[in-house]
PDB file of N, CA and C in Angstrom:
ATOM      1  N   MET A 547       8.466  -9.381   8.334  1.00 48.00           N
ATOM      2  CA  MET A 547       7.631  -8.331   8.858  1.00 48.00           C
ATOM      3  C   MET A 547       6.377  -8.963   9.460  1.00 48.00           C
ATOM      4  N   PRO A 548       6.076  -8.650  10.729  1.00 51.00           N
ATOM      5  CA  PRO A 548       4.888  -9.245  11.345  1.00 51.00           C
ATOM      6  C   PRO A 548       3.604  -8.721  10.711  1.00 51.00           C
ATOM      7  N   CYS A 549       2.638  -9.580  10.630  1.00 52.00           N
ATOM      8  CA  CYS A 549       1.350  -9.190  10.047  1.00 52.00           C
ATOM      9  C   CYS A 549       0.608  -8.303  11.041  1.00 52.00           C
ATOM     10  N   PRO A 550       0.162  -7.123  10.623  1.00 53.00           N
ATOM     11  CA  PRO A 550      -0.550  -6.232  11.546  1.00 53.00           C
ATOM     12  C   PRO A 550      -1.952  -6.747  11.855  1.00 53.00           C
ATOM     13  N   ASP A 551      -2.475  -6.302  12.959  1.00 58.00           N
ATOM     14  CA  ASP A 551      -3.826  -6.642  13.365  1.00 58.00           C
ATOM     15  C   ASP A 551      -4.818  -6.142  12.307  1.00 58.00           C
ATOM     16  N   VAL A 552      -5.778  -6.975  11.950  1.00 57.00           N
ATOM     17  CA  VAL A 552      -6.728  -6.639  10.888  1.00 57.00           C
ATOM     18  C   VAL A 552      -7.516  -5.375  11.230  1.00 57.00           C
ATOM     19  N   GLU A 553      -7.970  -5.262  12.459  1.00 62.00           N
ATOM     20  CA  GLU A 553      -8.744  -4.077  12.854  1.00 62.00           C
ATOM     21  C   GLU A 553      -7.897  -2.812  12.785  1.00 62.00           C
ATOM     22  N   GLU A 554      -6.624  -2.940  13.158  1.00 63.00           N
ATOM     23  CA  GLU A 554      -5.716  -1.787  13.089  1.00 63.00           C
ATOM     24  C   GLU A 554      -5.533  -1.337  11.642  1.00 63.00           C
ATOM     25  N   VAL A 555      -5.365  -2.297  10.746  1.00 61.00           N
ATOM     26  CA  VAL A 555      -5.200  -1.971   9.326  1.00 61.00           C
ATOM     27  C   VAL A 555      -6.447  -1.282   8.791  1.00 61.00           C
ATOM     28  N   LYS A 556      -7.624  -1.801   9.130  1.00 62.00           N
ATOM     29  CA  LYS A 556      -8.874  -1.180   8.674  1.00 62.00           C
ATOM     30  C   LYS A 556      -8.998   0.246   9.200  1.00 62.00           C
ATOM     31  N   TYR A 557      -8.608   0.455  10.452  1.00 65.00           N
ATOM     32  CA  TYR A 557      -8.683   1.796  11.044  1.00 65.00           C
ATOM     33  C   TYR A 557      -7.744   2.755  10.320  1.00 65.00           C
ATOM     34  N   ILE A 558      -6.506   2.314  10.102  1.00 66.00           N
ATOM     35  CA  ILE A 558      -5.511   3.166   9.439  1.00 66.00           C
ATOM     36  C   ILE A 558      -5.962   3.492   8.019  1.00 66.00           C
ATOM     37  N   CYS A 559      -6.395   2.485   7.272  1.00 64.00           N
ATOM     38  CA  CYS A 559      -6.808   2.701   5.889  1.00 64.00           C
ATOM     39  C   CYS A 559      -8.051   3.580   5.812  1.00 64.00           C
ATOM     40  N   GLY A 560      -8.887   3.522   6.820  1.00 68.00           N
ATOM     41  CA  GLY A 560     -10.072   4.361   6.846  1.00 68.00           C
ATOM     42  C   GLY A 560      -9.742   5.836   7.011  1.00 68.00           C
ATOM     43  N   HIS A 561      -8.525   6.125   7.449  1.00 68.00           N
ATOM     44  CA  HIS A 561      -8.107   7.507   7.674  1.00 68.00           C
ATOM     45  C   HIS A 561      -7.076   7.986   6.649  1.00 68.00           C
ATOM     46  N   ILE A 562      -6.881   7.210   5.605  1.00 70.00           N
ATOM     47  CA  ILE A 562      -5.957   7.596   4.533  1.00 70.00           C
ATOM     48  C   ILE A 562      -6.782   7.767   3.265  1.00 70.00           C
ATOM     49  N   SER A 563      -6.529   8.832   2.539  1.00 71.00           N
ATOM     50  CA  SER A 563      -7.308   9.067   1.317  1.00 71.00           C
ATOM     51  C   SER A 563      -6.980   8.024   0.249  1.00 71.00           C
ATOM     52  N   ALA A 564      -7.926   7.791  -0.638  1.00 70.00           N
ATOM     53  CA  ALA A 564      -7.734   6.811  -1.711  1.00 70.00           C
ATOM     54  C   ALA A 564      -6.575   7.204  -2.617  1.00 70.00           C
ATOM     55  N   SER A 565      -6.386   8.502  -2.847  1.00 72.00           N
ATOM     56  CA  SER A 565      -5.278   8.926  -3.716  1.00 72.00           C
ATOM     57  C   SER A 565      -3.931   8.612  -3.067  1.00 72.00           C
ATOM     58  N   THR A 566      -3.856   8.721  -1.751  1.00 72.00           N
ATOM     59  CA  THR A 566      -2.614   8.379  -1.056  1.00 72.00           C
ATOM     60  C   THR A 566      -2.370   6.881  -1.115  1.00 72.00           C
ATOM     61  N   LEU A 567      -3.425   6.092  -0.970  1.00 70.00           N
ATOM     62  CA  LEU A 567      -3.283   4.640  -1.083  1.00 70.00           C
ATOM     63  C   LEU A 567      -2.846   4.256  -2.496  1.00 70.00           C
ATOM     64  N   ARG A 568      -3.401   4.922  -3.507  1.00 73.00           N
ATOM     65  CA  ARG A 568      -2.986   4.662  -4.897  1.00 73.00           C
ATOM     66  C   ARG A 568      -1.509   4.986  -5.087  1.00 73.00           C
ATOM     67  N   LEU A 569      -1.053   6.074  -4.476  1.00 74.00           N
ATOM     68  CA  LEU A 569       0.357   6.450  -4.557  1.00 74.00           C
ATOM     69  C   LEU A 569       1.236   5.339  -3.988  1.00 74.00           C
ATOM     70  N   GLY A 570       0.800   4.748  -2.889  1.00 73.00           N
ATOM     71  CA  GLY A 570       1.543   3.635  -2.299  1.00 73.00           C
ATOM     72  C   GLY A 570       1.629   2.455  -3.245  1.00 73.00           C
ATOM     73  N   ILE A 571       0.535   2.168  -3.942  1.00 73.00           N
ATOM     74  CA  ILE A 571       0.529   1.063  -4.903  1.00 73.00           C
ATOM     75  C   ILE A 571       1.450   1.370  -6.076  1.00 73.00           C
ATOM     76  N   VAL A 572       1.413   2.596  -6.567  1.00 72.00           N
ATOM     77  CA  VAL A 572       2.284   2.987  -7.681  1.00 72.00           C
ATOM     78  C   VAL A 572       3.749   2.814  -7.287  1.00 72.00           C
ATOM     79  N   HIS A 573       4.110   3.264  -6.103  1.00 72.00           N
ATOM     80  CA  HIS A 573       5.493   3.119  -5.651  1.00 72.00           C
ATOM     81  C   HIS A 573       5.873   1.648  -5.502  1.00 72.00           C
ATOM     82  N   GLY A 574       4.948   0.845  -4.988  1.00 73.00           N
ATOM     83  CA  GLY A 574       5.219  -0.580  -4.823  1.00 73.00           C
ATOM     84  C   GLY A 574       5.428  -1.285  -6.152  1.00 73.00           C
ATOM     85  N   LEU A 575       4.569  -0.985  -7.116  1.00 69.00           N
ATOM     86  CA  LEU A 575       4.710  -1.600  -8.437  1.00 69.00           C
ATOM     87  C   LEU A 575       5.993  -1.150  -9.126  1.00 69.00           C
ATOM     88  N   ALA A 576       6.302   0.137  -9.010  1.00 71.00           N
ATOM     89  CA  ALA A 576       7.527   0.652  -9.631  1.00 71.00           C
ATOM     90  C   ALA A 576       8.757   0.006  -9.011  1.00 71.00           C
ATOM     91  N   ALA A 577       8.762  -0.120  -7.697  1.00 74.00           N
ATOM     92  CA  ALA A 577       9.909  -0.736  -7.027  1.00 74.00           C
ATOM     93  C   ALA A 577      10.047  -2.199  -7.425  1.00 74.00           C
ATOM     94  N   THR A 578       8.917  -2.870  -7.597  1.00 68.00           N
ATOM     95  CA  THR A 578       8.949  -4.276  -7.993  1.00 68.00           C
ATOM     96  C   THR A 578       9.511  -4.436  -9.403  1.00 68.00           C
ATOM     97  N   PHE A 579       9.000  -3.653 -10.337  1.00 66.00           N
ATOM     98  CA  PHE A 579       9.437  -3.793 -11.726  1.00 66.00           C
ATOM     99  C   PHE A 579      10.861  -3.288 -11.941  1.00 66.00           C
ATOM    100  N   LEU A 580      11.251  -2.257 -11.210  1.00 68.00           N
ATOM    101  CA  LEU A 580      12.595  -1.697 -11.369  1.00 68.00           C
ATOM    102  C   LEU A 580      13.612  -2.340 -10.434  1.00 68.00           C
ATOM    103  N   LYS A 581      13.122  -3.265  -9.590  1.00 70.00           N
ATOM    104  CA  LYS A 581      13.982  -3.974  -8.631  1.00 70.00           C
ATOM    105  C   LYS A 581      14.766  -2.997  -7.767  1.00 70.00           C
ATOM    106  N   ARG A 582      14.049  -2.014  -7.249  1.00 69.00           N
ATOM    107  CA  ARG A 582      14.648  -1.014  -6.356  1.00 69.00           C
ATOM    108  C   ARG A 582      14.078  -1.183  -4.964  1.00 69.00           C
ATOM    109  N   ARG A 583      14.837  -0.710  -3.997  1.00 70.00           N
ATOM    110  CA  ARG A 583      14.341  -0.726  -2.620  1.00 70.00           C
ATOM    111  C   ARG A 583      13.427   0.468  -2.398  1.00 70.00           C
ATOM    112  N   MET A 584      12.406   0.252  -1.595  1.00 66.00           N
ATOM    113  CA  MET A 584      11.486   1.338  -1.277  1.00 66.00           C
ATOM    114  C   MET A 584      11.827   1.894   0.091  1.00 66.00           C
ATOM    115  N   HIS A 585      11.520   3.165   0.278  1.00 65.00           N
ATOM    116  CA  HIS A 585      11.639   3.777   1.596  1.00 65.00           C
ATOM    117  C   HIS A 585      10.682   3.042   2.539  1.00 65.00           C
ATOM    118  N   GLU A 586      11.057   2.903   3.790  1.00 69.00           N
ATOM    119  CA  GLU A 586      10.257   2.134   4.744  1.00 69.00           C
ATOM    120  C   GLU A 586       8.814   2.633   4.849  1.00 69.00           C
ATOM    121  N   LYS A 587       8.620   3.947   4.861  1.00 67.00           N
ATOM    122  CA  LYS A 587       7.263   4.502   4.963  1.00 67.00           C
ATOM    123  C   LYS A 587       6.444   4.187   3.713  1.00 67.00           C
ATOM    124  N   MET A 588       7.082   4.223   2.549  1.00 71.00           N
ATOM    125  CA  MET A 588       6.370   3.885   1.311  1.00 71.00           C
ATOM    126  C   MET A 588       6.018   2.402   1.287  1.00 71.00           C
ATOM    127  N   PHE A 589       6.914   1.568   1.829  1.00 74.00           N
ATOM    128  CA  PHE A 589       6.613   0.138   1.890  1.00 74.00           C
ATOM    129  C   PHE A 589       5.395  -0.099   2.781  1.00 74.00           C
ATOM    130  N   GLU A 590       5.338   0.590   3.915  1.00 73.00           N
ATOM    131  CA  GLU A 590       4.192   0.445   4.815  1.00 73.00           C
ATOM    132  C   GLU A 590       2.900   0.880   4.129  1.00 73.00           C
ATOM    133  N   LEU A 591       2.969   1.974   3.392  1.00 73.00           N
ATOM    134  CA  LEU A 591       1.792   2.463   2.675  1.00 73.00           C
ATOM    135  C   LEU A 591       1.363   1.466   1.605  1.00 73.00           C
ATOM    136  N   TRP A 592       2.333   0.924   0.873  1.00 72.00           N
ATOM    137  CA  TRP A 592       2.046  -0.081  -0.154  1.00 72.00           C
ATOM    138  C   TRP A 592       1.415  -1.318   0.476  1.00 72.00           C
ATOM    139  N   TYR A 593       1.985  -1.765   1.583  1.00 73.00           N
ATOM    140  CA  TYR A 593       1.483  -2.954   2.267  1.00 73.00           C
ATOM    141  C   TYR A 593       0.046  -2.741   2.739  1.00 73.00           C
ATOM    142  N   LEU A 594      -0.212  -1.586   3.341  1.00 72.00           N
ATOM    143  CA  LEU A 594      -1.570  -1.279   3.794  1.00 72.00           C
ATOM    144  C   LEU A 594      -2.543  -1.210   2.620  1.00 72.00           C
ATOM    145  N   SER A 595      -2.085  -0.630   1.520  1.00 72.00           N
ATOM    146  CA  SER A 595      -2.946  -0.478   0.342  1.00 72.00           C
ATOM    147  C   SER A 595      -3.389  -1.820  -0.203  1.00 72.00           C
ATOM    148  N   ILE A 596      -2.434  -2.725  -0.393  1.00 72.00           N
ATOM    149  CA  ILE A 596      -2.803  -4.013  -0.986  1.00 72.00           C
ATOM    150  C   ILE A 596      -3.510  -4.911   0.017  1.00 72.00           C
ATOM    151  N   SER A 597      -3.256  -4.695   1.308  1.00 72.00           N
ATOM    152  CA  SER A 597      -3.933  -5.503   2.324  1.00 72.00           C
ATOM    153  C   SER A 597      -5.396  -5.112   2.454  1.00 72.00           C
ATOM    154  N   CYS A 598      -5.637  -3.822   2.457  1.00 69.00           N
ATOM    155  CA  CYS A 598      -6.986  -3.302   2.709  1.00 69.00           C
ATOM    156  C   CYS A 598      -7.828  -3.218   1.440  1.00 69.00           C
ATOM    157  N   TYR A 599      -7.208  -2.778   0.373  1.00 68.00           N
ATOM    158  CA  TYR A 599      -7.944  -2.514  -0.867  1.00 68.00           C
ATOM    159  C   TYR A 599      -7.236  -3.143  -2.072  1.00 68.00           C
ATOM    160  N   PRO A 600      -7.266  -4.472  -2.187  1.00 69.00           N
ATOM    161  CA  PRO A 600      -6.577  -5.109  -3.317  1.00 69.00           C
ATOM    162  C   PRO A 600      -7.126  -4.677  -4.680  1.00 69.00           C
ATOM    163  N   ASP A 601      -8.385  -4.239  -4.727  1.00 68.00           N
ATOM    164  CA  ASP A 601      -8.969  -3.794  -5.999  1.00 68.00           C
ATOM    165  C   ASP A 601      -8.349  -2.501  -6.503  1.00 68.00           C
ATOM    166  N   LEU A 602      -7.679  -1.753  -5.622  1.00 64.00           N
ATOM    167  CA  LEU A 602      -7.029  -0.516  -6.053  1.00 64.00           C
ATOM    168  C   LEU A 602      -5.924  -0.788  -7.071  1.00 64.00           C
ATOM    169  N   ILE A 603      -5.326  -1.966  -7.010  1.00 66.00           N
ATOM    170  CA  ILE A 603      -4.275  -2.306  -7.977  1.00 66.00           C
ATOM    171  C   ILE A 603      -4.850  -2.256  -9.387  1.00 66.00           C
ATOM    172  N   HIS A 604      -6.063  -2.796  -9.565  1.00 64.00           N
ATOM    173  CA  HIS A 604      -6.698  -2.767 -10.885  1.00 64.00           C
ATOM    174  C   HIS A 604      -7.015  -1.337 -11.311  1.00 64.00           C
ATOM    175  N   ASP A 605      -7.398  -0.494 -10.353  1.00 64.00           N
ATOM    176  CA  ASP A 605      -7.657   0.916 -10.667  1.00 64.00           C
ATOM    177  C   ASP A 605      -6.392   1.611 -11.143  1.00 64.00           C
ATOM    178  N   VAL A 606      -5.274   1.298 -10.488  1.00 61.00           N
ATOM    179  CA  VAL A 606      -4.005   1.940 -10.832  1.00 61.00           C
ATOM    180  C   VAL A 606      -3.527   1.477 -12.198  1.00 61.00           C
ATOM    181  N   LEU A 607      -3.654   0.169 -12.449  1.00 58.00           N
ATOM    182  CA  LEU A 607      -3.202  -0.362 -13.733  1.00 58.00           C
ATOM    183  C   LEU A 607      -4.148   0.075 -14.829  1.00 58.00           C
TER     184      LEU A 607
END
């Protein structure tokens, strides 16, 4: 998967609520631990969440 432009990621994350970003992290962690595939849109949300706000992982845990 190509790495998105940093400014684009910041813009997108600036327009997504924190609760939605947390949901993306929850889905990403669940898929990782359960070794399941994620829906493409959820993967994108998870990727944006950890790229833009890595501290949210600590909030979720």
